[in-house]
Coordinates of C-alpha atoms and ligand atoms in Angstrom, one line a residue:
X1 CA 117.6 -48.5 112.8
X2 CA 120.9 -50.4 113.3
X3 CA 120.3 -54.1 114.0
X4 CA 122.6 -57.0 114.9
X5 CA 120.3 -60.0 114.4
X6 CA 120.2 -61.6 110.9
X7 CA 116.7 -63.1 111.8
X8 CA 115.2 -59.6 112.0
X9 CA 116.9 -58.7 108.6
X10 CA 115.5 -61.9 107.1
X11 CA 112.0 -61.0 108.3
X12 CA 112.1 -57.5 106.9
X13 CA 113.5 -58.7 103.5
X14 CA 110.8 -61.4 103.3
X15 CA 108.2 -58.5 103.6
X16 CA 109.7 -56.8 100.6
X17 CA 111.6 -54.1 102.6
X18 CA 115.1 -52.7 102.2
X19 CA 117.9 -53.6 104.5
X20 CA 121.5 -52.4 104.6
X21 CA 123.8 -55.4 104.7
X22 CA 127.5 -55.8 105.5
X23 CA 129.8 -57.5 103.0
X24 CA 133.6 -57.8 102.9
X25 CA 133.8 -55.0 100.2
X26 CA 131.2 -52.3 101.1
X27 CA 127.8 -52.2 102.6
X28 CA 124.9 -53.2 100.3
X29 CA 121.3 -51.9 100.0
X30 CA 119.5 -55.2 99.8
X31 CA 116.1 -56.4 98.6
X32 CA 114.6 -59.7 97.5
X33 CA 116.0 -60.1 94.0
X34 CA 113.0 -62.1 92.8
X35 CA 110.5 -59.4 93.9
X36 CA 110.4 -56.6 91.3
X37 CA 108.4 -54.3 93.6
X38 CA 111.0 -54.6 96.4
X39 CA 113.8 -54.0 93.9
X40 CA 112.2 -50.7 92.6
X41 CA 112.6 -49.4 96.1
X42 CA 116.4 -49.8 95.8
X43 CA 116.5 -47.6 92.7
X44 CA 114.3 -45.0 94.4
X45 CA 116.3 -44.9 97.7
X46 CA 119.6 -44.5 95.8
X47 CA 118.2 -42.2 93.1
X48 CA 119.9 -44.7 90.8
X49 CA 119.2 -44.7 87.1
X50 CA 117.2 -47.8 85.9
X51 CA 119.8 -48.5 83.2
X52 CA 122.4 -49.5 85.9
X53 CA 122.0 -53.2 86.7
X54 CA 122.2 -54.7 90.2
X55 CA 124.4 -57.5 91.5
X56 CA 122.6 -60.6 92.8
X57 CA 124.0 -62.0 96.0
X58 CA 123.7 -65.8 96.5
X59 CA 124.5 -68.1 99.4
X60 CA 126.9 -70.5 97.7
X61 CA 128.4 -71.8 94.4
X62 CA 125.7 -74.4 94.0
X63 CA 123.0 -71.7 93.5
X64 CA 124.7 -70.4 90.3
X65 CA 122.7 -72.6 88.0
X66 CA 119.4 -71.4 89.5
X67 CA 120.0 -67.9 88.3
X68 CA 122.4 -68.2 85.4
X69 CA 122.8 -70.5 82.3
X70 CA 125.4 -71.4 79.7
X71 CA 128.0 -71.3 82.4
X72 CA 131.4 -72.0 80.9
X73 CA 133.9 -74.1 82.9
X74 CA 136.1 -71.0 83.4
X75 CA 133.3 -69.2 85.2
X76 CA 132.8 -72.3 87.5
X77 CA 136.6 -72.3 88.1
X78 CA 136.5 -68.6 89.1
X79 CA 133.5 -69.2 91.4
X80 CA 135.2 -72.2 93.1
X81 CA 138.4 -70.3 93.5
X82 CA 137.1 -66.9 94.7
X83 CA 133.7 -67.4 96.3
X84 CA 132.8 -66.4 98.9
X85 CA 134.8 -63.3 98.0
X86 CA 135.0 -60.0 96.2
X87 CA 134.3 -61.3 92.7
X88 CA 131.1 -60.7 90.6
X89 CA 130.7 -63.0 87.6
X90 CA 128.3 -61.7 84.9
X91 CA 126.6 -64.7 83.1
X92 CA 123.6 -65.3 80.8
X93 CA 120.6 -65.0 83.2
X94 CA 117.8 -67.4 83.9
X95 CA 114.3 -66.0 83.4
X96 CA 113.6 -66.2 87.1
X97 CA 115.6 -62.9 87.5
X98 CA 113.3 -59.9 86.9
X99 CA 114.2 -57.4 84.2
X100 CA 114.5 -54.6 86.6
X101 CA 117.4 -56.3 88.3
X102 CA 119.5 -56.6 85.1
X103 CA 118.2 -53.3 83.5
X104 CA 116.8 -55.5 80.8
X105 CA 120.1 -57.1 79.9
X106 CA 120.1 -60.8 79.3
X107 CA 122.9 -61.3 81.7
X108 CA 123.1 -61.2 85.5
X109 CA 126.0 -60.4 87.9
X110 CA 126.3 -63.0 90.6
X111 CA 128.4 -63.0 93.8
X112 CA 128.8 -64.8 97.1
X113 CA 129.9 -62.2 99.6
X114 CA 132.5 -63.2 102.2
X115 CA 130.9 -62.0 105.4
X116 CA 129.7 -64.4 108.1
X117 CA 126.5 -62.6 109.1
X118 CA 125.4 -62.0 105.5
X119 CA 126.1 -65.6 104.5
X120 CA 124.0 -66.7 107.5
X121 CA 121.3 -64.3 106.3
X122 CA 121.4 -65.6 102.7
X123 CA 121.2 -69.2 103.9
X124 CA 118.1 -68.4 105.9
X125 CA 116.3 -66.9 102.9
X126 CA 114.6 -68.7 100.0
X127 CA 115.5 -65.9 97.6
X128 CA 118.8 -64.2 96.6
X129 CA 119.5 -60.5 97.4
X130 CA 119.8 -57.8 94.8
X131 CA 122.2 -55.2 96.4
X132 CA 124.1 -52.2 95.1
X133 CA 126.5 -50.3 97.3
X134 CA 124.3 -48.5 100.0
X135 CA 125.2 -44.9 99.0
X136 CA 123.2 -42.3 97.1
X137 CA 124.0 -42.8 93.4
X138 CA 127.5 -41.4 92.6
X139 CA 128.6 -40.8 96.1
X140 CA 131.3 -42.6 98.2
X141 CA 130.4 -46.2 99.1
X142 CA 129.8 -47.0 102.7
X143 CA 132.2 -49.2 104.7
X144 CA 130.4 -49.1 108.1
X145 CA 126.8 -49.4 109.2
X146 CA 127.0 -45.8 110.4
X147 CA 127.8 -44.6 106.9
X148 CA 124.6 -46.2 105.6
X149 CA 122.5 -44.8 108.4
X150 CA 123.9 -41.3 107.8
X151 CA 123.1 -41.3 104.2
X152 CA 120.0 -43.4 103.7
X153 CA 118.2 -42.9 107.0
X154 CA 114.4 -43.1 106.5
X155 CA 114.8 -44.9 103.2
X156 CA 115.9 -48.2 104.6
X157 CA 114.0 -50.3 107.2
X158 CA 117.2 -51.4 109.0
X159 CA 121.0 -51.7 108.7
X160 CA 122.5 -55.0 109.8
X161 CA 125.7 -54.0 111.5
X162 CA 128.6 -56.4 110.7
X163 CA 131.4 -54.1 111.6
X164 CA 133.8 -52.2 109.2
X165 CA 134.3 -53.8 105.8
X166 CA 137.5 -55.9 105.6
X167 CA 138.3 -55.2 101.9
X168 CA 137.0 -51.7 101.5
X169 CA 136.6 -51.5 97.7
X170 CA 133.9 -53.1 95.7
X171 CA 134.1 -56.5 94.0
X172 CA 136.0 -57.1 90.8
X173 CA 133.5 -57.7 88.0
X174 CA 134.2 -60.1 85.1
X175 CA 131.9 -61.0 82.2
X176 CA 132.1 -64.7 81.2
X177 CA 130.6 -65.5 77.8
X178 CA 129.2 -69.0 77.0
X179 CA 132.4 -69.7 74.9
X180 CA 134.6 -68.9 77.8
X181 CA 135.8 -65.4 76.9
X182 CA 136.5 -63.5 80.1
X183 CA 136.3 -59.7 80.2
X184 CA 137.2 -57.5 83.2
X185 CA 134.5 -54.9 83.6
X186 CA 135.5 -53.3 87.0
X187 CA 138.7 -53.5 89.0
X188 CA 138.0 -54.5 92.6
X189 CA 138.9 -56.6 95.6
X190 CA 140.3 -59.5 93.6
X191 CA 143.3 -58.3 91.6
X192 CA 143.4 -58.8 87.8
X193 CA 146.6 -60.9 88.2
X194 CA 144.7 -63.5 90.3
X195 CA 142.0 -63.8 87.7
X196 CA 144.5 -64.3 85.0
X197 CA 146.3 -66.9 87.0
X198 CA 143.0 -68.8 87.4
X199 CA 141.7 -68.6 83.8
X200 CA 144.4 -67.3 81.5
X201 CA 143.7 -64.5 79.0
X202 CA 141.4 -61.7 80.2
X203 CA 140.1 -58.9 78.0
X204 CA 140.0 -55.6 79.8
X205 CA 137.1 -53.2 79.0
X206 CA 136.8 -50.8 81.9
X207 CA 135.6 -47.6 80.3
X208 CA 132.2 -48.0 80.0
X209 CA 129.7 -45.2 79.6
X210 CA 130.1 -46.5 76.1
X211 CA 130.4 -50.1 77.1
X212 CA 127.1 -51.9 76.9
X213 CA 128.4 -54.7 79.1
X214 CA 128.7 -52.4 82.1
X215 CA 126.2 -49.5 81.6
X216 CA 126.6 -48.3 85.2
X217 CA 130.3 -47.7 85.1
X218 CA 130.2 -44.0 84.6
X219 CA 133.4 -41.9 84.6
X220 CA 132.3 -39.8 87.5
X221 CA 131.5 -42.0 90.5
X222 CA 132.5 -42.7 94.1
X223 CA 132.9 -39.0 94.4
X224 CA 133.1 -36.7 97.4
X225 CA 131.4 -33.3 97.2
X226 CA 134.7 -31.5 97.8
X227 CA 136.8 -31.3 94.7
X228 CA 139.6 -33.9 94.5
X229 CA 142.9 -33.4 92.7
X230 CA 145.4 -36.1 91.8
X231 CA 149.1 -35.6 91.4
X232 CA 152.3 -35.1 93.4
X233 CA 150.9 -34.0 96.8
X234 CA 154.1 -32.2 97.6
X235 CA 153.9 -30.1 94.5
X236 CA 150.2 -29.6 94.7
X237 CA 150.5 -28.3 98.3
X238 CA 152.9 -25.7 97.2
X239 CA 150.8 -24.6 94.2
X240 CA 147.6 -24.1 96.2
X241 CA 149.1 -22.4 99.3
X242 CA 146.4 -19.9 99.5
X243 CA 143.6 -22.5 99.7
X244 CA 142.2 -24.5 102.6
X245 CA 143.3 -27.9 101.5
X246 CA 143.8 -31.4 103.0
X247 CA 145.7 -34.3 101.6
X248 CA 145.0 -38.0 101.3
X249 CA 148.2 -39.9 100.8
X250 CA 149.3 -43.5 100.5
X251 CA 152.2 -43.5 103.0
X252 CA 153.6 -40.1 103.5
X253 CA 152.7 -37.6 106.2
X254 CA 153.0 -33.9 105.2
X255 CA 153.9 -31.7 108.1
X256 CA 151.8 -28.6 108.8
X257 CA 148.9 -29.7 106.7
X258 CA 145.7 -31.6 107.7
X259 CA 145.3 -34.9 106.0
X260 CA 145.0 -38.7 106.2
X261 CA 147.7 -41.3 105.5
X262 CA 146.0 -44.5 104.1
X263 CA 148.8 -46.9 105.1
X264 CA 152.0 -45.7 106.8
X265 CA 153.7 -49.1 106.0
X266 CA 152.7 -49.0 102.3
X267 CA 150.2 -51.9 102.5
X268 CA 147.7 -51.7 99.6
X269 CA 145.1 -53.8 101.3
X270 CA 145.2 -51.5 104.3
X271 CA 144.9 -48.5 102.0
X272 CA 141.9 -50.0 100.3
X273 CA 140.3 -50.8 103.6
X274 CA 140.7 -47.1 104.7
X275 CA 140.0 -45.4 101.4
X276 CA 136.3 -44.6 101.5
X277 CA 136.1 -43.8 105.2
X278 CA 139.0 -41.4 104.7
X279 CA 137.4 -39.7 101.7
X280 CA 134.2 -39.4 103.6
X281 CA 135.9 -37.9 106.7
X282 CA 137.8 -35.3 104.6
X283 CA 134.6 -34.5 102.6
X284 CA 132.8 -33.6 105.8
X285 CA 135.3 -31.0 106.8
X286 CA 134.5 -28.6 104.0
X287 CA 138.0 -28.0 102.6
X288 CA 138.3 -26.1 99.3
X289 CA 140.2 -29.0 97.8
X290 CA 141.5 -32.5 98.7
X291 CA 144.9 -33.4 97.2
X292 CA 145.7 -37.0 96.6
X293 CA 148.0 -39.3 94.7
X294 CA 147.8 -42.6 92.8
X295 CA 149.0 -45.8 94.4
X296 CA 151.3 -48.4 92.8
X297 CA 149.2 -49.8 90.0
X298 CA 149.4 -53.5 91.0
X299 CA 147.1 -55.8 92.9
X300 CA 144.3 -54.0 94.7
X301 CA 146.2 -50.8 94.0
X302 CA 144.5 -50.9 90.6
X303 CA 141.0 -50.7 92.2
X304 CA 142.1 -47.9 94.5
X305 CA 143.4 -45.9 91.5
X306 CA 140.2 -46.5 89.6
X307 CA 138.1 -45.2 92.5
X308 CA 140.4 -42.1 92.9
X309 CA 140.3 -41.3 89.2
X310 CA 136.5 -41.6 89.2
X311 CA 136.2 -39.5 92.4
X312 CA 138.3 -36.8 90.7
X313 CA 136.3 -36.8 87.5
X314 CA 133.6 -34.2 86.9
X315 CA 132.4 -35.5 83.6
Ligands
TXA401 O1 131.3 -55.3 96.1 C1 130.3 -55.1 95.5 O2 130.1 -55.5 94.3 C2 129.1 -54.3 96.2 C3 128.6 -55.2 97.3 C4 127.4 -54.6 97.9 O3 128.3 -56.4 96.8 N1 128.1 -54.0 95.2 C5 128.3 -53.0 94.3 O4 127.1 -52.8 93.5 O5 129.3 -52.4 94.1 P1 127.0 -51.5 92.6 O6 125.6 -51.6 92.1 O7 127.4 -50.3 93.3 O8 127.8 -51.8 91.3 C6 127.5 -52.9 90.5 C7 127.9 -52.7 89.1 C8 126.9 -51.9 88.3 O9 127.2 -50.5 88.2 C9 127.1 -52.5 86.9 O10 128.0 -51.8 86.1 C10 127.6 -53.9 87.1 O11 127.8 -54.0 88.5 N2 126.7 -54.9 86.7 C11 125.7 -55.5 87.4 N3 125.1 -56.4 86.7 C12 125.6 -56.4 85.5 C13 125.4 -57.0 84.2 N4 124.4 -57.9 84.1 N5 126.2 -56.7 83.2 C14 127.2 -55.8 83.3 N6 127.4 -55.2 84.5 C15 126.7 -55.4 85.5
MG402 MG1 128.2 -48.5 93.7

């Protein structure tokens, strides 16, 4: 059921039910983060492995200390600078956060999403919201309420419709240790350059099936069912002439082939905003293969490239 009223969402969440919520990055599948039984339903609905921890969404910077401890000044600076916004900060957790939310880790990922309806919802509640992206585990993240409805119908009590997501890729995740060391765990809506500008040196540890700090960052993720190949679209189109293929390009239109251009003017933010819906649309058309290319590896282009590489991975 699609709903537009945050009061109804608040009521359902207070009863321990699951609600799809809009954020500026992607739609989340939310439950009361302090209610372990409600949180179990998230893992069941997504078929998500229990070793993959959830992000806890809070209403404002002031709530940080309720859920995290040993917060270094740099983490506070990041929060002040980028919240509400697409940045998740992983910090030592307070005991009030149940084990199931953090997969037993002694840290918790916190974020204040930048979306008016969801901020209104969070302010109404007396608990924070655990919310992963609202897609079946491993599939493309949803950027509209309709995407959530299509994929999780029957498993979610309601989807709060807040329109299409403005950023389109998930939050950037940084780990901040008590001594102030900052480690980038996932590229996302806030470019690495901006994090560095705010706090100086940042370690980068993105590859993670082997990285205990981000157990959920598997190589194959965000993936369509149709095989996706990355390279020079022009060359690839010629090499697979006998197959039924479509392209997904940054700026270029390829005559005589079906496909989607992410941003005709070469705007990386626009490309990010369109990325997941475009992958989803092409995936539904049952092509043999989707051909795509990497974007310039700067700013939010880094997050787009990360998602494309994971989508093309079959490991
Ligand atoms: O933009 C986003 O972050 C969206 C919206 C809904 O907020 N959420 C999202 O959640 O992308 P999800 O569950 O799809 O990805 C969250 C990732 C996990 O896979 C995990 O790697 C990392 O966040 N994470 C969460 N808590 C962590 C922790 N305590 N330590 C390390 N990594 C953590
Ligand atoms: Mg996800």
